[in-house]
mmCIF file of C-alpha atoms and ligand atoms in Angstrom:
data_model
loop_
_atom_site.group_PDB
_atom_site.id
_atom_site.type_symbol
_atom_site.label_atom_id
_atom_site.label_comp_id
_atom_site.label_asym_id
_atom_site.label_seq_id
_atom_site.Cartn_x
_atom_site.Cartn_y
_atom_site.Cartn_z
ATOM 1 C CA MET D 1 7.200 -14.664 32.260
ATOM 2 C CA SER D 2 5.501 -14.448 28.916
ATOM 3 C CA GLU D 3 4.493 -17.633 27.172
ATOM 4 C CA ARG D 4 6.077 -18.615 23.890
ATOM 5 C CA PRO D 5 4.627 -16.607 20.993
ATOM 6 C CA ARG D 6 1.437 -18.020 19.586
ATOM 7 C CA LEU D 7 0.046 -17.832 16.137
ATOM 8 C CA THR D 8 -2.521 -15.016 15.990
ATOM 9 C CA VAL D 9 -5.231 -14.938 13.336
ATOM 10 C CA LEU D 10 -6.988 -11.677 12.465
ATOM 11 C CA SER D 11 -10.280 -12.075 10.624
ATOM 12 C CA GLY D 12 -13.312 -9.948 9.915
ATOM 13 C CA PRO D 13 -15.484 -8.809 7.032
ATOM 14 C CA SER D 14 -13.974 -7.270 3.946
ATOM 15 C CA GLY D 15 -13.688 -3.496 4.389
ATOM 16 C CA VAL D 16 -13.673 -3.543 8.204
ATOM 17 C CA GLY D 17 -10.081 -2.234 8.235
ATOM 18 C CA LYS D 18 -7.861 -5.301 8.730
ATOM 19 C CA SER D 19 -5.116 -4.148 6.341
ATOM 20 C CA THR D 20 -5.207 -0.618 7.734
ATOM 21 C CA VAL D 21 -4.822 -1.844 11.323
ATOM 22 C CA VAL D 22 -2.042 -4.262 10.427
ATOM 23 C CA ALA D 23 -0.126 -1.634 8.431
ATOM 24 C CA HIS D 24 -0.377 0.816 11.329
ATOM 25 C CA MET D 25 0.783 -1.796 13.802
ATOM 26 C CA ARG D 26 3.760 -2.905 11.726
ATOM 27 C CA LYS D 27 4.954 0.626 11.132
ATOM 28 C CA GLU D 28 5.731 0.867 14.839
ATOM 29 C CA HIS D 29 6.450 -2.813 15.445
ATOM 30 C CA PRO D 30 8.141 -4.282 12.379
ATOM 31 C CA GLU D 31 9.140 -7.296 14.476
ATOM 32 C CA VAL D 32 5.594 -8.635 14.122
ATOM 33 C CA TRP D 33 5.826 -11.084 11.267
ATOM 34 C CA LEU D 34 2.876 -11.003 8.884
ATOM 35 C CA SER D 35 2.366 -13.988 6.617
ATOM 36 C CA VAL D 36 2.164 -13.100 2.904
ATOM 37 C CA SER D 37 -0.638 -15.107 1.291
ATOM 38 C CA ALA D 38 -0.888 -16.475 -2.212
ATOM 39 C CA THR D 39 -3.940 -15.313 -4.157
ATOM 40 C CA THR D 40 -5.452 -15.678 -7.592
ATOM 41 C CA ARG D 41 -6.997 -12.202 -7.405
ATOM 42 C CA ARG D 42 -5.469 -9.444 -9.521
ATOM 43 C CA PRO D 43 -3.353 -6.808 -7.747
ATOM 44 C CA ARG D 44 -4.997 -3.533 -6.734
ATOM 45 C CA PRO D 45 -3.111 -0.377 -7.688
ATOM 46 C CA GLY D 46 -0.037 -0.118 -5.462
ATOM 47 C CA GLU D 47 -0.040 -3.756 -4.358
ATOM 48 C CA LYS D 48 3.309 -5.486 -4.804
ATOM 49 C CA HIS D 49 4.076 -9.138 -5.497
ATOM 50 C CA GLY D 50 5.762 -10.683 -2.462
ATOM 51 C CA VAL D 51 4.784 -7.787 -0.199
ATOM 52 C CA HIS D 52 0.983 -7.653 -0.090
ATOM 53 C CA TYR D 53 0.413 -11.036 -1.728
ATOM 54 C CA PHE D 54 2.064 -13.570 -3.974
ATOM 55 C CA PHE D 55 -0.133 -13.085 -7.033
ATOM 56 C CA VAL D 56 -0.420 -16.493 -8.685
ATOM 57 C CA SER D 57 -2.268 -18.061 -11.608
ATOM 58 C CA ASP D 58 -5.031 -20.657 -11.153
ATOM 59 C CA GLU D 59 -2.567 -23.360 -12.212
ATOM 60 C CA GLU D 60 0.034 -22.230 -9.680
ATOM 61 C CA MET D 61 -2.611 -22.213 -6.930
ATOM 62 C CA ASP D 62 -3.706 -25.750 -7.947
ATOM 63 C CA LYS D 63 -0.094 -26.863 -7.530
ATOM 64 C CA LEU D 64 0.370 -25.192 -4.104
ATOM 65 C CA ILE D 65 -2.764 -26.961 -2.869
ATOM 66 C CA ALA D 66 -1.900 -30.342 -4.412
ATOM 67 C CA ASN D 67 1.619 -30.255 -2.953
ATOM 68 C CA GLY D 68 0.315 -29.506 0.547
ATOM 69 C CA GLU D 69 2.234 -26.236 0.667
ATOM 70 C CA LEU D 70 -0.624 -24.258 2.219
ATOM 71 C CA LEU D 71 -1.453 -24.214 5.928
ATOM 72 C CA GLU D 72 -5.014 -23.308 4.943
ATOM 73 C CA TRP D 73 -6.775 -21.980 1.878
ATOM 74 C CA ALA D 74 -10.227 -20.764 0.900
ATOM 75 C CA GLU D 75 -12.241 -19.387 -1.957
ATOM 76 C CA PHE D 76 -13.440 -15.873 -1.162
ATOM 77 C CA ALA D 77 -15.714 -13.791 -3.429
ATOM 78 C CA GLY D 78 -14.544 -15.584 -6.564
ATOM 79 C CA ASN D 79 -10.801 -15.861 -5.863
ATOM 80 C CA ARG D 80 -8.640 -18.333 -3.968
ATOM 81 C CA TYR D 81 -6.339 -17.317 -1.113
ATOM 82 C CA GLY D 82 -3.927 -19.434 0.929
ATOM 83 C CA THR D 83 -1.212 -19.225 3.601
ATOM 84 C CA PRO D 84 2.199 -20.687 2.692
ATOM 85 C CA ARG D 85 2.862 -23.234 5.437
ATOM 86 C CA ALA D 86 6.681 -23.394 5.651
ATOM 87 C CA ALA D 87 7.298 -19.696 6.335
ATOM 88 C CA VAL D 88 4.759 -19.621 9.186
ATOM 89 C CA LEU D 89 6.197 -22.703 10.877
ATOM 90 C CA ASP D 90 9.767 -21.341 10.515
ATOM 91 C CA ARG D 91 8.856 -18.041 12.189
ATOM 92 C CA LEU D 92 7.013 -19.742 15.046
ATOM 93 C CA GLU D 93 9.973 -22.078 15.500
ATOM 94 C CA ALA D 94 12.224 -19.001 15.696
ATOM 95 C CA GLY D 95 10.018 -17.675 18.514
ATOM 96 C CA GLU D 96 8.663 -14.674 16.614
ATOM 97 C CA PRO D 97 5.110 -13.355 16.951
ATOM 98 C CA VAL D 98 3.254 -14.427 13.822
ATOM 99 C CA LEU D 99 0.107 -12.832 12.432
ATOM 100 C CA LEU D 100 -2.236 -14.176 9.736
ATOM 101 C CA GLU D 101 -4.844 -11.903 8.165
ATOM 102 C CA ILE D 102 -7.288 -14.362 6.632
ATOM 103 C CA ASP D 103 -10.995 -14.989 6.100
ATOM 104 C CA LEU D 104 -13.429 -16.934 8.305
ATOM 105 C CA GLN D 105 -13.020 -20.243 6.460
ATOM 106 C CA GLY D 106 -9.260 -20.004 6.848
ATOM 107 C CA ALA D 107 -9.546 -19.106 10.548
ATOM 108 C CA ARG D 108 -11.651 -22.244 11.086
ATOM 109 C CA GLN D 109 -9.009 -24.402 9.379
ATOM 110 C CA VAL D 110 -6.242 -22.912 11.541
ATOM 111 C CA ARG D 111 -8.300 -23.607 14.666
ATOM 112 C CA GLU D 112 -8.481 -27.277 13.589
ATOM 113 C CA SER D 113 -4.798 -27.669 12.752
ATOM 114 C CA MET D 114 -3.218 -25.451 15.445
ATOM 115 C CA ALA D 115 -5.142 -25.773 18.668
ATOM 116 C CA ASP D 116 -3.300 -23.005 20.528
ATOM 117 C CA ALA D 117 -3.804 -20.352 17.842
ATOM 118 C CA GLN D 118 -5.442 -17.155 19.056
ATOM 119 C CA LEU D 119 -8.395 -16.102 16.883
ATOM 120 C CA VAL D 120 -9.203 -12.385 16.826
ATOM 121 C CA PHE D 121 -12.301 -10.968 15.141
ATOM 122 C CA LEU D 122 -12.255 -7.380 13.878
ATOM 123 C CA ALA D 123 -15.804 -6.004 13.908
ATOM 124 C CA PRO D 124 -17.163 -2.774 12.390
ATOM 125 C CA PRO D 125 -18.813 -0.168 14.656
ATOM 126 C CA SER D 126 -22.037 -0.777 12.653
ATOM 127 C CA TRP D 127 -23.276 -2.387 9.427
ATOM 128 C CA GLU D 128 -23.739 1.049 7.853
ATOM 129 C CA GLU D 129 -20.133 1.961 8.615
ATOM 130 C CA LEU D 130 -18.908 -1.310 7.068
ATOM 131 C CA VAL D 131 -20.814 -0.557 3.848
ATOM 132 C CA ARG D 132 -19.388 2.966 3.878
ATOM 133 C CA ARG D 133 -15.805 1.728 4.268
ATOM 134 C CA LEU D 134 -16.074 -0.998 1.663
ATOM 135 C CA THR D 135 -17.678 1.355 -0.854
ATOM 136 C CA GLY D 136 -15.437 4.294 0.092
ATOM 137 C CA ARG D 137 -12.236 2.325 -0.482
ATOM 138 C CA GLY D 138 -13.094 2.560 -4.173
ATOM 139 C CA THR D 139 -11.093 -0.506 -5.195
ATOM 140 C CA GLU D 140 -13.930 -2.799 -6.316
ATOM 141 C CA PRO D 141 -16.761 -2.484 -8.819
ATOM 142 C CA PRO D 142 -20.367 -2.595 -7.462
ATOM 143 C CA GLU D 143 -20.937 -6.305 -8.203
ATOM 144 C CA VAL D 144 -17.762 -7.252 -6.302
ATOM 145 C CA ILE D 145 -18.827 -5.041 -3.382
ATOM 146 C CA GLU D 146 -22.176 -6.890 -3.337
ATOM 147 C CA ARG D 147 -20.397 -10.270 -3.189
ATOM 148 C CA ARG D 148 -18.199 -9.042 -0.374
ATOM 149 C CA LEU D 149 -21.205 -7.695 1.565
ATOM 150 C CA ASP D 150 -22.912 -11.104 1.181
ATOM 151 C CA ALA D 151 -19.778 -12.723 2.619
ATOM 152 C CA ALA D 152 -19.689 -10.077 5.378
ATOM 153 C CA ARG D 153 -23.164 -11.083 6.639
ATOM 154 C CA ILE D 154 -21.903 -14.659 7.062
ATOM 155 C CA GLU D 155 -18.636 -13.560 8.671
ATOM 156 C CA LEU D 156 -20.389 -11.278 11.190
ATOM 157 C CA ALA D 157 -22.631 -14.146 12.323
ATOM 158 C CA ALA D 158 -19.519 -16.229 13.125
ATOM 159 C CA GLU D 159 -18.090 -13.727 15.602
ATOM 160 C CA PRO D 160 -18.847 -15.939 18.675
ATOM 161 C CA GLU D 161 -16.440 -18.587 17.302
ATOM 162 C CA PHE D 162 -13.503 -16.249 17.954
ATOM 163 C CA ASP D 163 -11.501 -15.911 21.162
ATOM 164 C CA VAL D 164 -11.580 -12.099 21.171
ATOM 165 C CA THR D 165 -13.513 -9.348 19.373
ATOM 166 C CA LEU D 166 -12.025 -5.917 18.713
ATOM 167 C CA VAL D 167 -14.280 -3.165 17.346
ATOM 168 C CA ASN D 168 -12.505 -1.029 14.759
ATOM 169 C CA THR D 169 -13.584 2.448 15.791
ATOM 170 C CA SER D 170 -10.047 3.796 16.123
ATOM 171 C CA VAL D 171 -7.172 2.285 14.134
ATOM 172 C CA GLU D 172 -4.655 3.329 16.817
ATOM 173 C CA ASP D 173 -6.651 1.728 19.653
ATOM 174 C CA VAL D 174 -7.208 -1.538 17.806
ATOM 175 C CA ALA D 175 -3.552 -1.772 16.765
ATOM 176 C CA ARG D 176 -2.522 -1.321 20.410
ATOM 177 C CA GLU D 177 -5.019 -3.924 21.619
ATOM 178 C CA LEU D 178 -3.815 -6.390 19.019
ATOM 179 C CA LEU D 179 -0.174 -5.875 20.018
ATOM 180 C CA ALA D 180 -1.089 -6.485 23.645
ATOM 181 C CA LEU D 181 -2.881 -9.709 22.692
ATOM 182 C CA MET D 182 0.263 -10.810 20.839
ATOM 183 C CA ASP D 183 2.413 -10.044 23.900
ATOM 184 C CA VAL D 184 4.411 -7.505 21.896
ATOM 185 C CA LEU D 185 3.640 -4.566 24.210
HETATM 186 P P1 LIG B 201 -9.923 -4.788 4.958
HETATM 187 O O1 LIG B 201 -8.435 -5.033 4.904
HETATM 188 O O2 LIG B 201 -10.549 -5.315 6.220
HETATM 189 O O3 LIG B 201 -10.651 -5.248 3.738
HETATM 190 P P2 LIG B 201 -9.161 -1.963 4.682
HETATM 191 O O4 LIG B 201 -8.029 -1.898 5.657
HETATM 192 O O5 LIG B 201 -8.848 -1.957 3.224
HETATM 193 O O6 LIG B 201 -10.142 -3.205 5.044
HETATM 194 O O7 LIG B 201 -10.121 -0.726 5.044
HETATM 195 C C1 LIG B 201 -11.297 -0.428 4.275
HETATM 196 C C2 LIG B 201 -11.505 1.097 4.266
HETATM 197 O O8 LIG B 201 -11.861 1.544 5.586
HETATM 198 C C3 LIG B 201 -10.258 1.868 3.872
HETATM 199 O O9 LIG B 201 -10.642 2.931 3.024
HETATM 200 C C4 LIG B 201 -9.715 2.386 5.208
HETATM 201 O O10 LIG B 201 -8.995 3.584 5.054
HETATM 202 C C5 LIG B 201 -10.978 2.583 6.032
HETATM 203 N N1 LIG B 201 -10.787 2.405 7.486
HETATM 204 C C6 LIG B 201 -10.110 1.421 8.115
HETATM 205 N N2 LIG B 201 -10.157 1.552 9.465
HETATM 206 C C7 LIG B 201 -10.921 2.671 9.700
HETATM 207 C C8 LIG B 201 -11.373 3.345 10.902
HETATM 208 N N3 LIG B 201 -11.065 2.905 12.122
HETATM 209 N N4 LIG B 201 -12.136 4.447 10.746
HETATM 210 C C9 LIG B 201 -12.464 4.906 9.514
HETATM 211 N N5 LIG B 201 -12.090 4.302 8.338
HETATM 212 C C10 LIG B 201 -11.325 3.201 8.433
HETATM 213 P P1 LIG B 202 -8.696 -8.967 -0.240
HETATM 214 O O1 LIG B 202 -9.026 -9.441 -1.620
HETATM 215 O O2 LIG B 202 -9.608 -7.837 0.202
HETATM 216 O O3 LIG B 202 -7.224 -8.659 -0.062
HETATM 217 O O4 LIG B 202 -8.987 -10.175 0.757
HETATM 218 C C1 LIG B 202 -10.256 -10.790 0.775
HETATM 219 C C2 LIG B 202 -10.376 -11.707 1.973
HETATM 220 O O5 LIG B 202 -9.424 -12.783 1.856
HETATM 221 C C3 LIG B 202 -10.067 -11.022 3.311
HETATM 222 O O6 LIG B 202 -11.055 -11.442 4.246
HETATM 223 C C4 LIG B 202 -8.706 -11.550 3.669
HETATM 224 O O7 LIG B 202 -8.522 -11.598 5.075
HETATM 225 C C5 LIG B 202 -8.795 -12.944 3.100
HETATM 226 N N1 LIG B 202 -7.480 -13.577 2.903
HETATM 227 C C6 LIG B 202 -6.297 -13.007 2.555
HETATM 228 N N2 LIG B 202 -5.323 -13.923 2.513
HETATM 229 C C7 LIG B 202 -5.887 -15.110 2.876
HETATM 230 C C8 LIG B 202 -5.383 -16.439 3.043
HETATM 231 O O8 LIG B 202 -4.207 -16.733 2.877
HETATM 232 N N3 LIG B 202 -6.291 -17.385 3.408
HETATM 233 C C9 LIG B 202 -7.605 -17.103 3.611
HETATM 234 N N4 LIG B 202 -8.396 -18.112 4.002
HETATM 235 N N5 LIG B 202 -8.108 -15.875 3.461
HETATM 236 C C10 LIG B 202 -7.263 -14.889 3.102
#
């Protein structure tokens, strides 16, 4: 007998491969429901409103926060990001496996508000490899990469706060491990 689906939170430093792992996983298991966050950051090429994020203005984000519409939110490297509360609670209520891909500050807030959430940390094989991936992605200018590497040092130190650590050496392996943790396999 499997337990009722829990909320799973995937965190880890920028550039470690969270989006890549999640995209791979959902290609084979579209039944895993991934929360779409609101963010004040500008879209990267190819990112679509309502699919990758809800891209909102500062004023719209102020309103979401003031109205209590976010399950958690945080400022990360100069932009704000938050998880719309209602959609997550609806999916959990419907018994579907729910995944959040959020930063460390958000993961801490979820731990406070939802005691049975499962917190998964995605770690790089090494610091050098993390720098390589973040730089190699080619989506941020050097000063933004620096800010994200500063945040990464803090995030890596928080790894012991998580329930499970997965090392992203192979996207396929990590996606499989994550599915198993979510009771989808
Ligand atoms: P995040 O969502 O954590 O910020 P991304 O998914 O955008 O990270 O990945 C950052 C870069 O690392 C991308 O260029 C991606 O193709 C690459 N990458 C992700 N996982 C791996 C892996 N296991 N091995 C090699 N490169 C990877
Ligand atoms: P990016 O700008 O690279 O898409 O995301 C930057 C960081 O913000 C990543 O660590 C990502 O997990 C995190 N993030 C994305 N959405 C949310 C959210 O809704 N809440 C929080 N706290 N962090 C988020």
